[in-house]
Short mmCIF file of C-alpha atoms and ligand atoms in Angstrom, two decimals:
data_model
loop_
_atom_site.label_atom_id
_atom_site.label_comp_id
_atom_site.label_asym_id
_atom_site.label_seq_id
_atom_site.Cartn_x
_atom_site.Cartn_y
_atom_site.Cartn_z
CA UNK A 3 86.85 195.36 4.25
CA UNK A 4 88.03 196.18 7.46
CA UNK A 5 87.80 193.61 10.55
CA UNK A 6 88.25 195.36 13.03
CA UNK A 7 85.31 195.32 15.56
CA UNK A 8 83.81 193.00 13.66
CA UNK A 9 82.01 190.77 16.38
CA UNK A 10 83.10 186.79 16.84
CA UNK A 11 80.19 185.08 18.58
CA UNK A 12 77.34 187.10 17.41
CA UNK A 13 75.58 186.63 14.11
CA UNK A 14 76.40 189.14 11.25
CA UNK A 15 76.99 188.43 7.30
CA UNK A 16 80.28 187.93 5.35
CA UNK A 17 80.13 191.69 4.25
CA UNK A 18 77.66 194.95 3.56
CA UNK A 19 74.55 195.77 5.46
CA UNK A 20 72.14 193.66 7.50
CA UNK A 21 68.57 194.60 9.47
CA UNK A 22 66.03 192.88 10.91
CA UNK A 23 66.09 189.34 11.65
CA UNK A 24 63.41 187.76 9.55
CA UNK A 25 61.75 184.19 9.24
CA UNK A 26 62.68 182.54 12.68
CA UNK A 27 62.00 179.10 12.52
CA UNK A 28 63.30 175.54 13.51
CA UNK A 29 62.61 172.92 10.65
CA UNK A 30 63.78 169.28 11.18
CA UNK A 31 66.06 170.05 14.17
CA UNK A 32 67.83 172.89 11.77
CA UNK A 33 66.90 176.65 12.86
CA UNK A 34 66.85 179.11 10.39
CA UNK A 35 67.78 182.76 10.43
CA UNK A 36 66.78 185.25 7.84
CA UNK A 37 67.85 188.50 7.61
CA UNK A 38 67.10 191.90 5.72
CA UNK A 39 70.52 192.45 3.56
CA UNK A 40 72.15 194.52 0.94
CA UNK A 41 74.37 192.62 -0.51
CA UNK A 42 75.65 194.72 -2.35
CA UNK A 43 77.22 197.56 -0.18
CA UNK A 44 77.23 198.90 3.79
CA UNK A 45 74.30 201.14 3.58
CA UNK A 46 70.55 199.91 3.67
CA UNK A 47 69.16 199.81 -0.07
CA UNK A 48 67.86 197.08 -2.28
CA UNK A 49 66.32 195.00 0.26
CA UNK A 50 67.16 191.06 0.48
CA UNK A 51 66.76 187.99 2.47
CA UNK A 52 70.17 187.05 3.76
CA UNK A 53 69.90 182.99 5.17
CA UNK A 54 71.86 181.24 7.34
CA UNK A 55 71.00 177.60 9.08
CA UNK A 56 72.54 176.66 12.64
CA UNK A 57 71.79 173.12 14.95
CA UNK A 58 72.60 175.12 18.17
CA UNK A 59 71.35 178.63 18.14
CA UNK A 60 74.99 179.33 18.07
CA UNK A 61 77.43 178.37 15.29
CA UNK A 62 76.28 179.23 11.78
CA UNK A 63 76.31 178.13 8.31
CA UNK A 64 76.31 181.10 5.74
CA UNK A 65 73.41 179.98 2.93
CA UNK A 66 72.57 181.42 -0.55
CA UNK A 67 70.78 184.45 -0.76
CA UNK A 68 66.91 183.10 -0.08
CA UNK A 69 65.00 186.10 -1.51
CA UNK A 70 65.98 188.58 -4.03
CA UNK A 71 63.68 191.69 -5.48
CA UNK A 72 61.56 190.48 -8.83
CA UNK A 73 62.09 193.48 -11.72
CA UNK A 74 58.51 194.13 -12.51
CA UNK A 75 57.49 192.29 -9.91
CA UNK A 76 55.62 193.49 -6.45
CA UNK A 77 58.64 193.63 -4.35
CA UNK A 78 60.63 194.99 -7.53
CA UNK A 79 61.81 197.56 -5.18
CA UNK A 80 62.38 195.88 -2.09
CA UNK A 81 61.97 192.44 -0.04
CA UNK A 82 61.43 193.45 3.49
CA UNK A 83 60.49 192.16 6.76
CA UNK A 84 58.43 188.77 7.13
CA UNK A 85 57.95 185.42 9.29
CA UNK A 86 58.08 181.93 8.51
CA UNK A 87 55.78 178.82 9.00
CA UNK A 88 54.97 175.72 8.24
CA UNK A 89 51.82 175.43 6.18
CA UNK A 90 50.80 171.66 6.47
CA UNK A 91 54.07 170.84 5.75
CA UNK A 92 55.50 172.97 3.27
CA UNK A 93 58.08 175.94 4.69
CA UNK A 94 56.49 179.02 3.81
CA UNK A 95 57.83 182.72 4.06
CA UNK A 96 55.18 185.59 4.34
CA UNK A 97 56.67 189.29 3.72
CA UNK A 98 56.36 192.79 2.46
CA UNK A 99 56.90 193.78 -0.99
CA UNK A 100 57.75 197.30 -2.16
CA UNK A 101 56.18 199.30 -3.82
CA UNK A 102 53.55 200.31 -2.90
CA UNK A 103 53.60 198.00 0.50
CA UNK A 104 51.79 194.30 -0.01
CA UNK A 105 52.31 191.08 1.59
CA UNK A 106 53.79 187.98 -0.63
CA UNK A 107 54.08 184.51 -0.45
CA UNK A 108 56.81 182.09 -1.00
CA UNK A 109 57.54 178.61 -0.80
CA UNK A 110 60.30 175.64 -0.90
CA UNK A 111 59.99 171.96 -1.49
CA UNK A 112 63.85 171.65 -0.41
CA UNK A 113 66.04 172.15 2.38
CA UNK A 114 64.57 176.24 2.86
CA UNK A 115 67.68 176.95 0.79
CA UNK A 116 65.60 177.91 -2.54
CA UNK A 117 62.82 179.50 -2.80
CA UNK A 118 59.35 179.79 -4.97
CA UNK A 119 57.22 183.41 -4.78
CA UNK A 120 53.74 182.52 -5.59
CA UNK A 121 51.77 183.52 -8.91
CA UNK A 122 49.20 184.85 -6.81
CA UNK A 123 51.80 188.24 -5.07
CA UNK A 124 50.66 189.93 -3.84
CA UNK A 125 48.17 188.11 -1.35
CA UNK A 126 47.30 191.53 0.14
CA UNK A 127 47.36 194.49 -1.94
CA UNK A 128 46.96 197.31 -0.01
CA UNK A 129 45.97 198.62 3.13
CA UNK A 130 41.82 198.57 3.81
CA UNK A 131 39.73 201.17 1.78
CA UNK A 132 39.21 204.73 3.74
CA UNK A 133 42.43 204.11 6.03
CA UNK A 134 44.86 206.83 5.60
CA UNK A 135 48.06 204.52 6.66
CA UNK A 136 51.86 206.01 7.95
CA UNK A 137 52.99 201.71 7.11
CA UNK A 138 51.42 198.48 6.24
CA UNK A 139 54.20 195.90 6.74
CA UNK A 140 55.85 193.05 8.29
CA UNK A 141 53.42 190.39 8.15
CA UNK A 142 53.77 188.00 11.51
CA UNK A 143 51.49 184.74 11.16
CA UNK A 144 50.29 182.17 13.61
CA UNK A 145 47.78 179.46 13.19
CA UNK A 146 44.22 179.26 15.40
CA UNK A 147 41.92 176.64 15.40
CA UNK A 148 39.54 178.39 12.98
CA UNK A 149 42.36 179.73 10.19
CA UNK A 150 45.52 181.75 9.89
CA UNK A 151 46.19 185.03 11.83
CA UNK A 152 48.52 187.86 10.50
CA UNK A 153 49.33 190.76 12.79
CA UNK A 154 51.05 193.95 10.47
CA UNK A 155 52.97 196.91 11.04
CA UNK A 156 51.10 200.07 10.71
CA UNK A 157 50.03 203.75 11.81
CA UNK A 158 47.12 205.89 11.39
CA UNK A 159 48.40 209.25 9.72
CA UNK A 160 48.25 211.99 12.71
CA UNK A 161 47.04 210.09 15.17
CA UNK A 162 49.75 207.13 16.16
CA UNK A 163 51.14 203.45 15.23
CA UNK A 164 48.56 200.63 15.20
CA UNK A 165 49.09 196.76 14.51
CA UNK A 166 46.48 195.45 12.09
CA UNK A 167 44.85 191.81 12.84
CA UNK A 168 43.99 189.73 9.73
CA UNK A 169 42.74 186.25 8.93
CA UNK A 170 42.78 184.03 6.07
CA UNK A 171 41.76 180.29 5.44
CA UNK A 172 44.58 179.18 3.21
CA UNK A 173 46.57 182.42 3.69
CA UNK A 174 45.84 183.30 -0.07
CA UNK A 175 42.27 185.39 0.70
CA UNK A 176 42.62 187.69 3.70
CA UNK A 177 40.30 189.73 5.94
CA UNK A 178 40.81 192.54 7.78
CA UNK A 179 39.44 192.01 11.51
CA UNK A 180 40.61 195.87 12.68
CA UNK A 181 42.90 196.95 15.22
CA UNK A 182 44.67 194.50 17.48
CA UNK A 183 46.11 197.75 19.02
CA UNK A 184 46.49 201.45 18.80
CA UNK A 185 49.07 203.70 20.03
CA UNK A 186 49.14 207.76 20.91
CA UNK A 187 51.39 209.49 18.48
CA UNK A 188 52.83 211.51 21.67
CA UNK A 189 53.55 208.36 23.50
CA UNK A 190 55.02 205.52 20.48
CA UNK A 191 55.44 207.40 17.65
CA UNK A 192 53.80 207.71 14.09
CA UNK A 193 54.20 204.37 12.73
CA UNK A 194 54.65 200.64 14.38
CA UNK A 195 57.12 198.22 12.44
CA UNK A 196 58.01 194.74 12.94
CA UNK A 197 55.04 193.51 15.23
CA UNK A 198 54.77 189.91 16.99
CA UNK A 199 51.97 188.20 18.62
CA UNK A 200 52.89 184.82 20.04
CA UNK A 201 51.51 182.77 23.62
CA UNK A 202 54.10 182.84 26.63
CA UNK A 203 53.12 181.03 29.39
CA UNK A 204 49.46 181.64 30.40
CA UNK A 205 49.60 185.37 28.87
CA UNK A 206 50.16 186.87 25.09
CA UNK A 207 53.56 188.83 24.08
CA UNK A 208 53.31 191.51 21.61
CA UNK A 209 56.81 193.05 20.45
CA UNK A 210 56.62 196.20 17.76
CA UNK A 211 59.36 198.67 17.30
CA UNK A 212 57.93 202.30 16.97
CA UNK A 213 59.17 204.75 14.43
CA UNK A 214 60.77 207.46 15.13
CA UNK A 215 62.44 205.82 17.99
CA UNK A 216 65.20 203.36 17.83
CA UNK A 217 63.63 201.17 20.54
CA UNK A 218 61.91 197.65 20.76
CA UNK A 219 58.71 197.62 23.08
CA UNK A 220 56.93 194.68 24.22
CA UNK A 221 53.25 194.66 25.91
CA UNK A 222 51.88 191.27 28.21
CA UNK A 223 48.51 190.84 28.25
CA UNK A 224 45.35 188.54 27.79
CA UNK A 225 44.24 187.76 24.31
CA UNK A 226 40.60 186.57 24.65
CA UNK A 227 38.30 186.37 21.38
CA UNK A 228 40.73 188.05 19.16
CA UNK A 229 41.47 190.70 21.38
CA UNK A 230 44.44 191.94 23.18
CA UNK A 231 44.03 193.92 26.79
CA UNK A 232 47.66 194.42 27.37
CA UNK A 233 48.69 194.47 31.32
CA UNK A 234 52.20 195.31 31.46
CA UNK A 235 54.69 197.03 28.96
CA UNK A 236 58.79 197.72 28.47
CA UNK A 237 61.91 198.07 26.73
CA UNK A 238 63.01 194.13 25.27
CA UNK A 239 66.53 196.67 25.40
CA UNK A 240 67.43 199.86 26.85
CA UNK A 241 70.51 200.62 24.83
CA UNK A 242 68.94 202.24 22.52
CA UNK A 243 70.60 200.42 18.92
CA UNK A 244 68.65 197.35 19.62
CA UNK A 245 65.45 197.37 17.53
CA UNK A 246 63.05 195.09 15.33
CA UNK A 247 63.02 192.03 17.05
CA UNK A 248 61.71 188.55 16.57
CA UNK A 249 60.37 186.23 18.53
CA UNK A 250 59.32 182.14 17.59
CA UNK A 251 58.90 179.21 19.33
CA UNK A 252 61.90 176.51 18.36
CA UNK A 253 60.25 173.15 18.35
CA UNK A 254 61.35 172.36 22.24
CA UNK A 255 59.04 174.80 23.56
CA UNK A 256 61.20 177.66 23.68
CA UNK A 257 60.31 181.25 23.11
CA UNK A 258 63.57 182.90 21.69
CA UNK A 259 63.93 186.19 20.23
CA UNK A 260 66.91 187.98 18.00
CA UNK A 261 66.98 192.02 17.62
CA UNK A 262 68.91 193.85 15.42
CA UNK A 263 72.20 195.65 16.24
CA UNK A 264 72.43 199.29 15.01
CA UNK A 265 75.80 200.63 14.55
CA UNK A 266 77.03 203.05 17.35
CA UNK A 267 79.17 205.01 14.88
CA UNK A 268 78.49 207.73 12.25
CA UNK A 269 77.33 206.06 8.47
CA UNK A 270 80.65 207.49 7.03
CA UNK A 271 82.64 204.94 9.50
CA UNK A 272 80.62 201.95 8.74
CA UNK A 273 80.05 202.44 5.19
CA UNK A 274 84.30 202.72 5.25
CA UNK A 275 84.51 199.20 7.38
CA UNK A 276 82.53 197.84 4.26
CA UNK A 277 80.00 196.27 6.99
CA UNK A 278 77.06 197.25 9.21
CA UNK A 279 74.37 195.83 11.48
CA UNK A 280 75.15 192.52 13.85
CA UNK A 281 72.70 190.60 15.29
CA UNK A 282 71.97 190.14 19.14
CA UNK A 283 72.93 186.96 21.03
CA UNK A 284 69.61 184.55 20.95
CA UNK A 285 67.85 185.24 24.38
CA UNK A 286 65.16 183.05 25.81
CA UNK A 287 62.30 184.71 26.72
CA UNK A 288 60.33 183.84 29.72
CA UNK A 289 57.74 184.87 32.45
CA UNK A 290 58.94 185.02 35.78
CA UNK A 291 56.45 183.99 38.64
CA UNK A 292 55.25 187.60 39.08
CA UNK A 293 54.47 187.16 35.72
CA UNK A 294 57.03 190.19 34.61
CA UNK A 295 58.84 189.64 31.52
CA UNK A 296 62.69 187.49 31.29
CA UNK A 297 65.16 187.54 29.07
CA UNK A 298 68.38 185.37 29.15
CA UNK A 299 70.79 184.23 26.28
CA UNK A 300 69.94 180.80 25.06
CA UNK A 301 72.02 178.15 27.34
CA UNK A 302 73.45 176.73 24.21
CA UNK A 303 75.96 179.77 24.38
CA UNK A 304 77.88 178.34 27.57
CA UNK A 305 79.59 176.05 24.80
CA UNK A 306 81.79 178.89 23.87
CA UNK A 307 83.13 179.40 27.64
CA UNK A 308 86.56 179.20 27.73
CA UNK A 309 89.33 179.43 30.58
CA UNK A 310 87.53 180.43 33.30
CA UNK A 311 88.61 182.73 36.36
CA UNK A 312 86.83 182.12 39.27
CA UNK A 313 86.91 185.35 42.17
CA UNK A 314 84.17 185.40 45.23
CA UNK A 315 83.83 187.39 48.38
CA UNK A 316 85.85 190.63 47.99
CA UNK A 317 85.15 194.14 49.58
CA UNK A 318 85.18 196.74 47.09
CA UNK A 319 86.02 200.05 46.83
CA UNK A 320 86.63 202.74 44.40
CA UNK A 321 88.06 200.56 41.28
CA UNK A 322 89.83 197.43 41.73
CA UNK A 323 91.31 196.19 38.30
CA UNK A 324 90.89 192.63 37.69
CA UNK A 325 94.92 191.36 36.28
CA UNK A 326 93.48 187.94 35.59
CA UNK A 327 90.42 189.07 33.42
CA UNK A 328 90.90 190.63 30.01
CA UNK A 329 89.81 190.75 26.76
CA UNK A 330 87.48 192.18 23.75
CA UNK A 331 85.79 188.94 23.20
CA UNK A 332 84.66 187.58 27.29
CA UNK A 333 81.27 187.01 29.43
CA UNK A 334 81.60 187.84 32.99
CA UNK A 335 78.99 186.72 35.51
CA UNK A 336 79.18 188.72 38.28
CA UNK A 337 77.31 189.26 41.71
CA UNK A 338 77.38 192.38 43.92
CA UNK A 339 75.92 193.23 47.03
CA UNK A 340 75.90 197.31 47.10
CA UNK A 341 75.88 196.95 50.71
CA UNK A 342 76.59 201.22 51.51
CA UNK A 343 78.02 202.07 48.06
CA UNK A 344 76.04 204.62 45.80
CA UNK A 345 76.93 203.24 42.95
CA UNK A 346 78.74 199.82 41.93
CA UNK A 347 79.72 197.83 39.00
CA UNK A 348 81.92 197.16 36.61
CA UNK A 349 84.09 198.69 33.55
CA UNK A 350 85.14 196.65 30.58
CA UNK A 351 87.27 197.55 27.24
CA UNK A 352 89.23 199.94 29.51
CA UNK A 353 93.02 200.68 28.32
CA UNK A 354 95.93 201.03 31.19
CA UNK A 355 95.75 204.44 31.23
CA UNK A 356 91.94 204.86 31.41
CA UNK A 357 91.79 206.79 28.22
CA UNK A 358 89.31 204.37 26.81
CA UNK A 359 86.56 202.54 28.51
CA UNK A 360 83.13 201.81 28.90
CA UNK A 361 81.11 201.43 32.26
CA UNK A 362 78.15 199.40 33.66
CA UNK A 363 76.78 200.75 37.04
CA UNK A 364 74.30 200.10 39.27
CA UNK A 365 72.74 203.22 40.91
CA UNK A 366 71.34 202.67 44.04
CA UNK A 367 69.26 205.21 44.99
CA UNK A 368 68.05 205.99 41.10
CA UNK A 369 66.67 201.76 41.01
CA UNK A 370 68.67 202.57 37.81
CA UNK A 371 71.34 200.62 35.36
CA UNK A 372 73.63 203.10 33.94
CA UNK A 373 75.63 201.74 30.61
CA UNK A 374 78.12 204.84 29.57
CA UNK A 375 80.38 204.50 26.23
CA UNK A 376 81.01 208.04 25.72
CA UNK A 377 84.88 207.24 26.75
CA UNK A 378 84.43 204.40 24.95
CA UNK A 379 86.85 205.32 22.38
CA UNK A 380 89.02 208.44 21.03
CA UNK A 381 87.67 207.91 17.70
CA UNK A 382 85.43 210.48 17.06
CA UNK A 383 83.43 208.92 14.75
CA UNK A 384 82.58 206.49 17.50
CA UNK A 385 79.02 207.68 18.64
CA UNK A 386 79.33 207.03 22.49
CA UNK A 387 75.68 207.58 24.62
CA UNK A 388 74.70 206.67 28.42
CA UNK A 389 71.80 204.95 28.57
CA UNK A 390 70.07 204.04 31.69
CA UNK A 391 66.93 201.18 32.45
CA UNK A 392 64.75 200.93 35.26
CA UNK A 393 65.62 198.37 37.84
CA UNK A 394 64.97 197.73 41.19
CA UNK A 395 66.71 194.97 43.15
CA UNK A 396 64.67 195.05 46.35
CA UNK A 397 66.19 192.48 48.25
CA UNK A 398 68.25 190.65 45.72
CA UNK A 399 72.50 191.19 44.52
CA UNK A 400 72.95 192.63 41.45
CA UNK A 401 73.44 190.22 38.69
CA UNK A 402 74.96 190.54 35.77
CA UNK A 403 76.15 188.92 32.99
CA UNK A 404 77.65 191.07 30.35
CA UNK A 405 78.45 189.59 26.49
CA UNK A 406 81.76 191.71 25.19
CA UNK A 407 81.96 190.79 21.95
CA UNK A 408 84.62 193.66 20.08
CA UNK A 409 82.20 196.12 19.23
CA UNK A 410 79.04 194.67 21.55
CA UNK A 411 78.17 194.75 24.82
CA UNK A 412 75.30 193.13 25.58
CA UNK A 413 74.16 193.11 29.52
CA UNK A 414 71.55 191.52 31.04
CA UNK A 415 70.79 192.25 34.66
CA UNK A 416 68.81 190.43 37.21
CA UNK A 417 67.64 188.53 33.98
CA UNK A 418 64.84 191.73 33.88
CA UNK A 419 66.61 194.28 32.25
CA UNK A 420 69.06 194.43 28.98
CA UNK A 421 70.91 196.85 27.73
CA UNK A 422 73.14 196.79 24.57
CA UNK A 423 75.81 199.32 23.80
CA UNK A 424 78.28 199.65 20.51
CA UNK A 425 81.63 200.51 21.09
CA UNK A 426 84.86 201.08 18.93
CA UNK A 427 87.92 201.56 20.86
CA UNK A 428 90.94 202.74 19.02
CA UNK A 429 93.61 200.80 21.08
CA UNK A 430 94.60 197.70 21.08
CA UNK A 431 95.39 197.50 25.22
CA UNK A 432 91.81 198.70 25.55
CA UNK A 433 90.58 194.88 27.13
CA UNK A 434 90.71 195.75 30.95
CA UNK A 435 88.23 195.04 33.37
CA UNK A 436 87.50 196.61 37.04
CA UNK A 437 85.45 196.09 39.80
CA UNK A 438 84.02 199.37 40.83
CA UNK A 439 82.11 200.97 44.10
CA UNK A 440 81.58 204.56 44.41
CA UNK A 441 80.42 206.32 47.77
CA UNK A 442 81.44 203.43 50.07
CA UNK A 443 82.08 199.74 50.06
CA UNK A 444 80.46 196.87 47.93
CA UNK A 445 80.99 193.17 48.25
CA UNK A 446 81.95 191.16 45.32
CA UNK A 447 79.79 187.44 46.27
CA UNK A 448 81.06 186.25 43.09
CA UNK A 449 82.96 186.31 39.48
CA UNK A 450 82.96 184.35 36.88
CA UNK A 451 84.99 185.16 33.83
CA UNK A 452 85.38 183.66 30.46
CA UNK A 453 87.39 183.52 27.36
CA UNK A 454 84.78 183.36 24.53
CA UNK A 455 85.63 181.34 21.79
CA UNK A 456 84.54 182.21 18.11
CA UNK A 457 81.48 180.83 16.54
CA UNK A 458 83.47 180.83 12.76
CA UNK A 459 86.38 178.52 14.73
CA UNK A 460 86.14 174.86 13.24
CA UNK A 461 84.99 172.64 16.32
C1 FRU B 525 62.49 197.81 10.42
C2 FRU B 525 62.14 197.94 8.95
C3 FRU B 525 60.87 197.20 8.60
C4 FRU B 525 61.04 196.94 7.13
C5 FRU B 525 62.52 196.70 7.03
C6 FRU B 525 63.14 197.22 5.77
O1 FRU B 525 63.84 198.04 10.68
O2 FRU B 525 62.04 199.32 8.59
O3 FRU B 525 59.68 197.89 8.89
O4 FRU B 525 60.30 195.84 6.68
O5 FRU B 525 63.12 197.34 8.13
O6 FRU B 525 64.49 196.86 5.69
#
């Protein structure tokens, strides 16, 4: 296997391929994070449930395989995406089996570590008579006061994606209620995958990640007498290789939320690293008091800060190179004031010689964030892309926090906006970082720099 790139404070297996995050919960202070996993190679096949167990949202144990395909049974060909819950006690994993598509049940009287399908697979055997279904998948379950709720992943051929709302009284018998929502085919795609329905503050977040695009959407809204009127709707990530989220609430309270990394290079490169697929940092999601969406990683991930280098109240102009700040595994915390400048920021993973590097700027007049890793490396396999998100400041600095983690860069701006970008740079000097202001003068207010330490380092 090769290790290079291979991230140090984000999530991913030992080896092969990993997806979707699956079965968020926290269990007896423990949380536990499931993932869809080959584990037998770097390319998707042969679905599994990849476990691991962490205290902290942070460092993680690696744990036995928790869910493996049954020959002749209904997930003979596949165990995909699902959600966990506790069912009067007992840990309980709903998910899609393949194939044909059904939902299954398992259970475990232990630790979460082993795991019991039910007799009864599959508890949902098909999509409802007369619907001519693009997907029926990804079962997300929550309890009301009059039974269990399961939103699922869907499409109606032709016409667009749709997320199915069921309910059940023991999660064994289910019954389809309809449409919790419907999309246009022109507007989010053919089929929905991966949808979640949870409360966040005084409104209801639904997350769903259209096919064909590689993007994760999210709608607020009111959910009133099992229905959703949706209000406001975005990106969770602009990057473009962040997709299939989920969401759950840890047993403080919190709502936090793990996507899944795509690779930014060609299947040939990966599938010759012998690995593929990382998962993003753990960010909290919040409302802010506009009631807009928020999105910051989990405070639990300041424990890694190293070193720090402190810099405040600079003029800028045209690149400034930071010689005290470098590295391919750092968070900077930085805070601009554009003041005249058309366009300010930052580059990281740049070499000396500026052969290699990757930008994050802020364009003024566009209200725009602008993440560019097209120079990002010389390797051509290296699939570079500028990808841009909506944001306007009004009155306030630019803020940003940007997670360089080898391969990831993970931004979050104004704690509205994220934007995640892969890179592979082929050299090892390629760890600089600049200051940049194009078309006048910015003001640095403030950086803050940090060594990160890994989360595979004994403590
Ligand atoms: C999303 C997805 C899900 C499916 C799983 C299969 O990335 O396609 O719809 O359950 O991955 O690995």
């Amino acid at each position: 296997m090769d290790l290079r790139h291979r991230p140090q404070y984000h999530f991913l297996p030992l080896a092969n391929w990993m997806n979707d995050p699956n079965g968020l919960i926290q269990w007896d202070g423990v949380y536990h994070l499931f993932y869809q996993h080959h584990p037998h190679g770097p390319g998707w096949a042969d679905m599994h449930w990849g476990h691991a167990t962490s205290r902290d949202l942070v460092h993680w144990t690696h744990q036995p395989i928790a869910l493996a395909p049954t020959p002749g049974g209904p997930d003979a060909d596949g165990v995909f995406s699902g959600c966990a819950i506790d069912h009067d006690g007992v840990p309980t994993l709903v998910y899609t089996g393949v194939r044909p598509e059904v939902q299954c049940l398992a259970t475990s009287d232990d630790e979460l570590i082993v795991w019991q399908k039910s007799p009864r697979n599959p508890v949902i055997a098909g999509p409802p008579e007369g619907l001519d279904v693009t997907g029926f998948r990804d079962p997300y379950v929550w309890r009301e006061d009059d039974g269990w709720y399961m939103v699922l992943g869907s499409g109606i051929r032709g016409q667009g994606g749709m997320v199915m709302l069921y309910r059940s009284a023991d999660l064994y018998e289910w019954e389809y209620l309809g449409p919790l929502i419907e999309g246009r085919i022109d507007e989010t795609g053919h089929n929905w995958e991966c949808p979640n329905f949870l409360p966040l503050g005084d409104r209801h977040l639904l997350l769903f990640s259209p096919q064909p695009f590689r993007q994760a959407h999210y709608y607020l809204g009111e959910y009133a007498e099992h229905r959703f009127s949706p209000e406001a709707h975005g990106l969770l990530d602009y990057g473009g290789l962040y997709y299939a989220p989920q969401a759950f609430m840890d047993e403080g309270g919190r709502c936090v939320c793990f996507g899944w990394l795509l690779e930014g290079r060609t299947e040939a490169a990966y599938r010759a690293a012998g690995w593929a697929g990382v998962q993003s940092l753990p960010r909290e999601l919040t409302l802010a008091p506009d009631g807009s969406l928020q999105q910051r990683p989990v405070i639990e991930l300041e424990a890694l800060r190293r070193d720090v280098v402190h810099i405040a109240n600079r003029s800028l102009e045209g690149e400034t190179r930071l010689d005290d700040v470098a590295g391919s595994c750092i968070e900077l915390c930085v805070e601009l004031d554009p003041q005249d400048a058309g366009q300010v920021g930052l580059t990281v993973r740049a070499s000396p010689d500026g052969d290699e590097a990757t930008t994050i700027l802020y364009d003024v007049e566009r209200k725009e964030l602008v993440v560019d890793s097209r120079a990002a490396s010389l390797d051509p396999e290296a699939e570079g892309r500028r990808a841009t998100a909506p944001l306007d400041l009004g009155d306030e600095p630019l803020a940003l926090r940007v997670f360089v983690d080898e391969s990831v860069i993970e931004v979050f701006a104004n704690e509205r906006i994220c934007l995640t970008a892969r890179v592979y740079p082929t050299r090892d000097d390629s760890v600089g970082v600049a200051l940049v202001a194009t078309g006048g003068s910015a003001r640095l207010l403030s950086l803050d720099a940090w060594r990160m330490e890994s989360i595979w380092s004994s403590r």
